[in-house]
Amino acid sequence: MAQFLINLPALHSKQAQIANSKAKVKVVCAGRQSGKTYVWRYAAVKKMLDGKKGGVLCRPKTNKELFTQFIEQDYIKPLIESTNKTDLTVHLITGGQLTFYSSEVPDNIRGVTLDFFIVDEAAYQHGLSYSFNDCILPTMTTTEIDVMIVSTPCGYDYFYSLLLKGFSNEQDFESFHFTVYDNPFCKA
C-alpha cells in the first residue's frame, strides 16, 4: 500500500483538547470564527485517513455548501478517490468516506453503519432531540462510533442540555467551550 505524507494545519490549544478527547460524545460550544468548523473537519480527515466512514448532519441548505468547502481543502484534494455531488459523499484513497446529511431529513441516517458522526451548528437545527436520540444514538449501539456535536450557542435548547451533560461529567460525554479570543489564528 502506498504511503502519504499529509500536513494537516495546526490546531490551537482548545481545538487540540477536543481532538485528543477520548469521550464518545464531544459537545463543542464556541463562538463565530473560533475554529469550531475546522476542528470537526480535522477530526473527520484524521478518521478518514484510517479508513473510517462518517457522516455530518448539517442545517438544511448548508450541507451542499459544507460538502463543497470540504472537498476543496488543499490538504484533502490529493487524497480524494471520488466524490458524489448527488449523495454528497466523498471517498478517499484510504477507504475513508464522509457523507453530508441535511437535518431536514434526519431519517436518512437510519440503518447506516458509521464510525464517526458530526453534528454541525446543532443549536440551530430544529428537531435536534429527535435527530440525536432516534437517528444518531441507535447507530452507536452497533459500533464504537464517536460523535462530535458542534455549535455556536443559541439559547437554552436541546444543544444546551447536551452541553451540560459533558460539563457535569456524564458518562461518555465531554464538553468544551471557547471563543474567538482563544483562536490565535484569528485577529480579533
mmCIF file of C-alpha atoms in Angstrom:
data_model
loop_
_atom_site.group_PDB
_atom_site.id
_atom_site.type_symbol
_atom_site.label_atom_id
_atom_site.label_comp_id
_atom_site.label_asym_id
_atom_site.label_seq_id
_atom_site.Cartn_x
_atom_site.Cartn_y
_atom_site.Cartn_z
ATOM 1 C CA MET A 1 0.000 0.000 0.000
ATOM 2 C CA ALA A 2 1.299 3.464 -0.868
ATOM 3 C CA GLN A 3 2.244 5.832 1.934
ATOM 4 C CA PHE A 4 1.386 9.517 2.012
ATOM 5 C CA LEU A 5 2.723 12.472 3.918
ATOM 6 C CA ILE A 6 -0.146 14.784 4.817
ATOM 7 C CA ASN A 7 0.478 18.098 6.526
ATOM 8 C CA LEU A 8 -2.705 19.000 8.343
ATOM 9 C CA PRO A 9 -2.837 22.608 9.500
ATOM 10 C CA ALA A 10 -2.060 23.167 13.178
ATOM 11 C CA LEU A 11 -4.720 23.193 15.869
ATOM 12 C CA HIS A 12 -4.826 25.852 18.563
ATOM 13 C CA SER A 13 -4.775 24.645 22.181
ATOM 14 C CA LYS A 14 -8.557 24.499 22.658
ATOM 15 C CA GLN A 15 -9.012 22.599 19.380
ATOM 16 C CA ALA A 16 -6.262 20.164 20.400
ATOM 17 C CA GLN A 17 -8.127 19.394 23.648
ATOM 18 C CA ILE A 18 -11.164 18.401 21.596
ATOM 19 C CA ALA A 19 -9.157 16.384 19.065
ATOM 20 C CA ASN A 20 -7.415 14.476 21.867
ATOM 21 C CA SER A 21 -10.551 13.769 23.899
ATOM 22 C CA LYS A 22 -11.394 10.099 24.403
ATOM 23 C CA ALA A 23 -15.088 10.808 25.111
ATOM 24 C CA LYS A 24 -17.595 9.062 22.847
ATOM 25 C CA VAL A 25 -19.678 12.255 22.638
ATOM 26 C CA LYS A 26 -17.841 15.562 22.405
ATOM 27 C CA VAL A 27 -20.016 18.688 22.676
ATOM 28 C CA VAL A 28 -18.397 21.907 21.478
ATOM 29 C CA CYS A 29 -19.907 25.322 22.174
ATOM 30 C CA ALA A 30 -17.835 28.026 20.525
ATOM 31 C CA GLY A 31 -18.341 31.476 19.093
ATOM 32 C CA ARG A 32 -18.075 32.528 15.489
ATOM 33 C CA GLN A 33 -14.589 32.426 13.922
ATOM 34 C CA SER A 34 -13.280 30.447 16.896
ATOM 35 C CA GLY A 35 -12.295 27.420 14.818
ATOM 36 C CA LYS A 36 -15.132 25.009 15.570
ATOM 37 C CA THR A 37 -15.740 24.052 11.939
ATOM 38 C CA TYR A 38 -12.039 23.496 11.439
ATOM 39 C CA VAL A 39 -11.791 21.154 14.436
ATOM 40 C CA TRP A 40 -14.575 18.872 13.145
ATOM 41 C CA ARG A 41 -13.041 18.868 9.656
ATOM 42 C CA TYR A 42 -9.667 17.998 11.167
ATOM 43 C CA ALA A 43 -11.195 15.167 13.230
ATOM 44 C CA ALA A 44 -13.056 13.835 10.175
ATOM 45 C CA VAL A 45 -9.942 13.827 7.984
ATOM 46 C CA LYS A 46 -7.892 12.046 10.676
ATOM 47 C CA LYS A 47 -10.507 9.293 10.910
ATOM 48 C CA MET A 48 -10.895 9.075 7.121
ATOM 49 C CA LEU A 49 -7.130 8.638 6.767
ATOM 50 C CA ASP A 50 -7.583 5.492 8.892
ATOM 51 C CA GLY A 51 -10.277 4.232 6.500
ATOM 52 C CA LYS A 52 -13.210 5.193 8.736
ATOM 53 C CA LYS A 53 -16.669 6.116 7.462
ATOM 54 C CA GLY A 54 -18.591 9.053 8.858
ATOM 55 C CA GLY A 55 -21.423 11.486 8.457
ATOM 56 C CA VAL A 56 -22.123 15.149 9.046
ATOM 57 C CA LEU A 57 -25.608 16.381 9.927
ATOM 58 C CA CYS A 58 -25.989 19.967 8.682
ATOM 59 C CA ARG A 59 -28.696 22.594 8.744
ATOM 60 C CA PRO A 60 -30.924 22.499 5.652
ATOM 61 C CA LYS A 61 -29.346 24.046 2.580
ATOM 62 C CA THR A 62 -25.867 24.167 4.153
ATOM 63 C CA ASN A 63 -24.958 20.520 3.552
ATOM 64 C CA LYS A 64 -24.050 21.165 -0.107
ATOM 65 C CA GLU A 65 -22.003 24.221 0.811
ATOM 66 C CA LEU A 66 -20.113 22.366 3.563
ATOM 67 C CA PHE A 67 -19.518 19.405 1.226
ATOM 68 C CA THR A 68 -18.020 21.718 -1.413
ATOM 69 C CA GLN A 69 -15.840 23.515 1.138
ATOM 70 C CA PHE A 70 -14.636 20.178 2.491
ATOM 71 C CA ILE A 71 -13.536 18.735 -0.863
ATOM 72 C CA GLU A 72 -11.826 21.997 -1.853
ATOM 73 C CA GLN A 73 -9.376 21.952 1.076
ATOM 74 C CA ASP A 74 -5.842 21.852 -0.323
ATOM 75 C CA TYR A 75 -4.669 19.115 2.028
ATOM 76 C CA ILE A 76 -7.581 16.806 1.145
ATOM 77 C CA LYS A 77 -7.661 17.200 -2.655
ATOM 78 C CA PRO A 78 -4.783 14.772 -3.392
ATOM 79 C CA LEU A 79 -6.455 12.095 -1.239
ATOM 80 C CA ILE A 80 -9.860 12.136 -2.926
ATOM 81 C CA GLU A 81 -10.653 8.998 -4.869
ATOM 82 C CA SER A 82 -14.162 10.100 -5.839
ATOM 83 C CA THR A 83 -16.999 12.418 -4.924
ATOM 84 C CA ASN A 84 -20.724 12.120 -5.443
ATOM 85 C CA LYS A 85 -22.373 15.526 -5.623
ATOM 86 C CA THR A 86 -25.851 13.991 -5.540
ATOM 87 C CA ASP A 87 -25.338 11.929 -2.379
ATOM 88 C CA LEU A 88 -22.843 14.499 -1.017
ATOM 89 C CA THR A 89 -20.278 11.784 -0.318
ATOM 90 C CA VAL A 90 -16.509 11.943 -0.603
ATOM 91 C CA HIS A 91 -14.351 8.789 -0.768
ATOM 92 C CA LEU A 92 -10.630 8.915 -0.005
ATOM 93 C CA ILE A 93 -7.986 6.618 -1.461
ATOM 94 C CA THR A 94 -7.535 5.275 2.085
ATOM 95 C CA GLY A 95 -11.083 3.864 2.066
ATOM 96 C CA GLY A 96 -12.358 6.637 4.311
ATOM 97 C CA GLN A 97 -15.701 8.159 3.477
ATOM 98 C CA LEU A 98 -17.782 11.147 4.605
ATOM 99 C CA THR A 99 -21.428 11.850 3.744
ATOM 100 C CA PHE A 100 -23.188 15.157 4.394
ATOM 101 C CA TYR A 101 -26.820 14.820 5.544
ATOM 102 C CA SER A 102 -29.480 17.515 5.880
ATOM 103 C CA SER A 103 -31.138 17.900 9.275
ATOM 104 C CA GLU A 104 -34.343 18.426 7.299
ATOM 105 C CA VAL A 105 -34.462 14.639 6.751
ATOM 106 C CA PRO A 106 -32.526 13.041 9.631
ATOM 107 C CA ASP A 107 -34.176 9.679 8.936
ATOM 108 C CA ASN A 108 -31.684 9.268 6.059
ATOM 109 C CA ILE A 109 -29.176 8.337 8.766
ATOM 110 C CA ARG A 110 -31.233 5.317 9.870
ATOM 111 C CA GLY A 111 -29.698 1.981 9.003
ATOM 112 C CA VAL A 112 -26.323 3.474 8.118
ATOM 113 C CA THR A 113 -23.256 1.984 9.818
ATOM 114 C CA LEU A 114 -20.701 4.655 10.601
ATOM 115 C CA ASP A 115 -17.528 5.002 12.645
ATOM 116 C CA PHE A 116 -17.986 8.686 13.486
ATOM 117 C CA PHE A 117 -20.644 11.338 13.260
ATOM 118 C CA ILE A 118 -20.591 15.132 13.412
ATOM 119 C CA VAL A 119 -23.499 17.490 14.021
ATOM 120 C CA ASP A 120 -22.693 20.978 12.708
ATOM 121 C CA GLU A 121 -24.404 24.075 14.165
ATOM 122 C CA ALA A 122 -26.530 21.833 16.359
ATOM 123 C CA ALA A 123 -28.261 24.655 18.275
ATOM 124 C CA TYR A 124 -29.768 25.872 15.003
ATOM 125 C CA GLN A 125 -31.191 22.512 13.946
ATOM 126 C CA HIS A 126 -34.905 22.119 14.546
ATOM 127 C CA GLY A 127 -35.606 18.647 15.839
ATOM 128 C CA LEU A 128 -32.107 18.066 17.234
ATOM 129 C CA SER A 129 -33.527 15.937 20.042
ATOM 130 C CA TYR A 130 -35.163 13.592 17.504
ATOM 131 C CA SER A 131 -32.101 13.552 15.236
ATOM 132 C CA PHE A 132 -29.761 12.726 18.114
ATOM 133 C CA ASN A 133 -31.910 10.295 20.119
ATOM 134 C CA ASP A 134 -33.750 8.478 17.341
ATOM 135 C CA CYS A 135 -31.320 8.593 14.409
ATOM 136 C CA ILE A 136 -27.740 9.057 15.671
ATOM 137 C CA LEU A 137 -27.705 7.268 19.057
ATOM 138 C CA PRO A 138 -29.019 3.970 17.622
ATOM 139 C CA THR A 139 -26.001 3.844 15.292
ATOM 140 C CA MET A 140 -23.797 3.958 18.402
ATOM 141 C CA THR A 141 -25.140 0.615 19.618
ATOM 142 C CA THR A 142 -23.544 -1.438 16.837
ATOM 143 C CA THR A 143 -20.120 0.206 16.550
ATOM 144 C CA GLU A 144 -17.703 2.214 18.652
ATOM 145 C CA ILE A 145 -18.887 5.407 16.994
ATOM 146 C CA ASP A 146 -17.594 8.816 18.069
ATOM 147 C CA VAL A 147 -19.927 11.800 17.910
ATOM 148 C CA MET A 148 -18.918 15.462 17.840
ATOM 149 C CA ILE A 149 -21.719 17.984 18.322
ATOM 150 C CA VAL A 150 -20.594 21.495 17.411
ATOM 151 C CA SER A 151 -22.421 24.813 17.555
ATOM 152 C CA THR A 152 -22.441 28.495 18.180
ATOM 153 C CA PRO A 153 -24.616 28.993 21.283
ATOM 154 C CA CYS A 154 -28.281 29.876 20.755
ATOM 155 C CA GLY A 155 -30.288 29.884 23.985
ATOM 156 C CA TYR A 156 -31.267 27.101 26.338
ATOM 157 C CA ASP A 157 -32.291 24.383 23.902
ATOM 158 C CA TYR A 158 -31.515 20.689 23.409
ATOM 159 C CA PHE A 159 -27.945 21.508 22.383
ATOM 160 C CA TYR A 160 -27.543 23.302 25.718
ATOM 161 C CA SER A 161 -28.792 20.195 27.581
ATOM 162 C CA LEU A 162 -26.197 18.071 25.748
ATOM 163 C CA LEU A 163 -23.518 20.622 26.635
ATOM 164 C CA LEU A 164 -24.477 20.363 30.316
ATOM 165 C CA LYS A 165 -24.071 16.568 30.194
ATOM 166 C CA GLY A 166 -20.406 16.964 29.338
ATOM 167 C CA PHE A 167 -19.810 19.706 31.894
ATOM 168 C CA SER A 168 -21.430 17.532 34.603
ATOM 169 C CA ASN A 169 -19.170 14.575 33.688
ATOM 170 C CA GLU A 170 -21.980 12.326 32.487
ATOM 171 C CA GLN A 171 -20.550 9.039 31.244
ATOM 172 C CA ASP A 172 -19.292 9.121 27.625
ATOM 173 C CA PHE A 173 -19.775 12.925 27.340
ATOM 174 C CA GLU A 174 -17.213 15.723 27.424
ATOM 175 C CA SER A 175 -17.999 19.374 26.721
ATOM 176 C CA PHE A 176 -15.800 22.219 25.542
ATOM 177 C CA HIS A 177 -16.257 25.969 25.317
ATOM 178 C CA PHE A 178 -14.088 28.582 23.647
ATOM 179 C CA THR A 179 -14.373 31.945 21.923
ATOM 180 C CA VAL A 180 -12.763 33.821 19.058
ATOM 181 C CA TYR A 181 -10.282 35.220 21.593
ATOM 182 C CA ASP A 182 -8.922 31.695 22.125
ATOM 183 C CA ASN A 183 -8.107 31.407 18.421
ATOM 184 C CA PRO A 184 -4.554 32.680 17.824
ATOM 185 C CA PHE A 185 -5.099 32.353 14.050
ATOM 186 C CA CYS A 186 -7.855 34.986 14.113
ATOM 187 C CA LYS A 187 -7.066 38.625 14.649
ATOM 188 C CA ALA A 188 -9.971 39.533 16.924
#
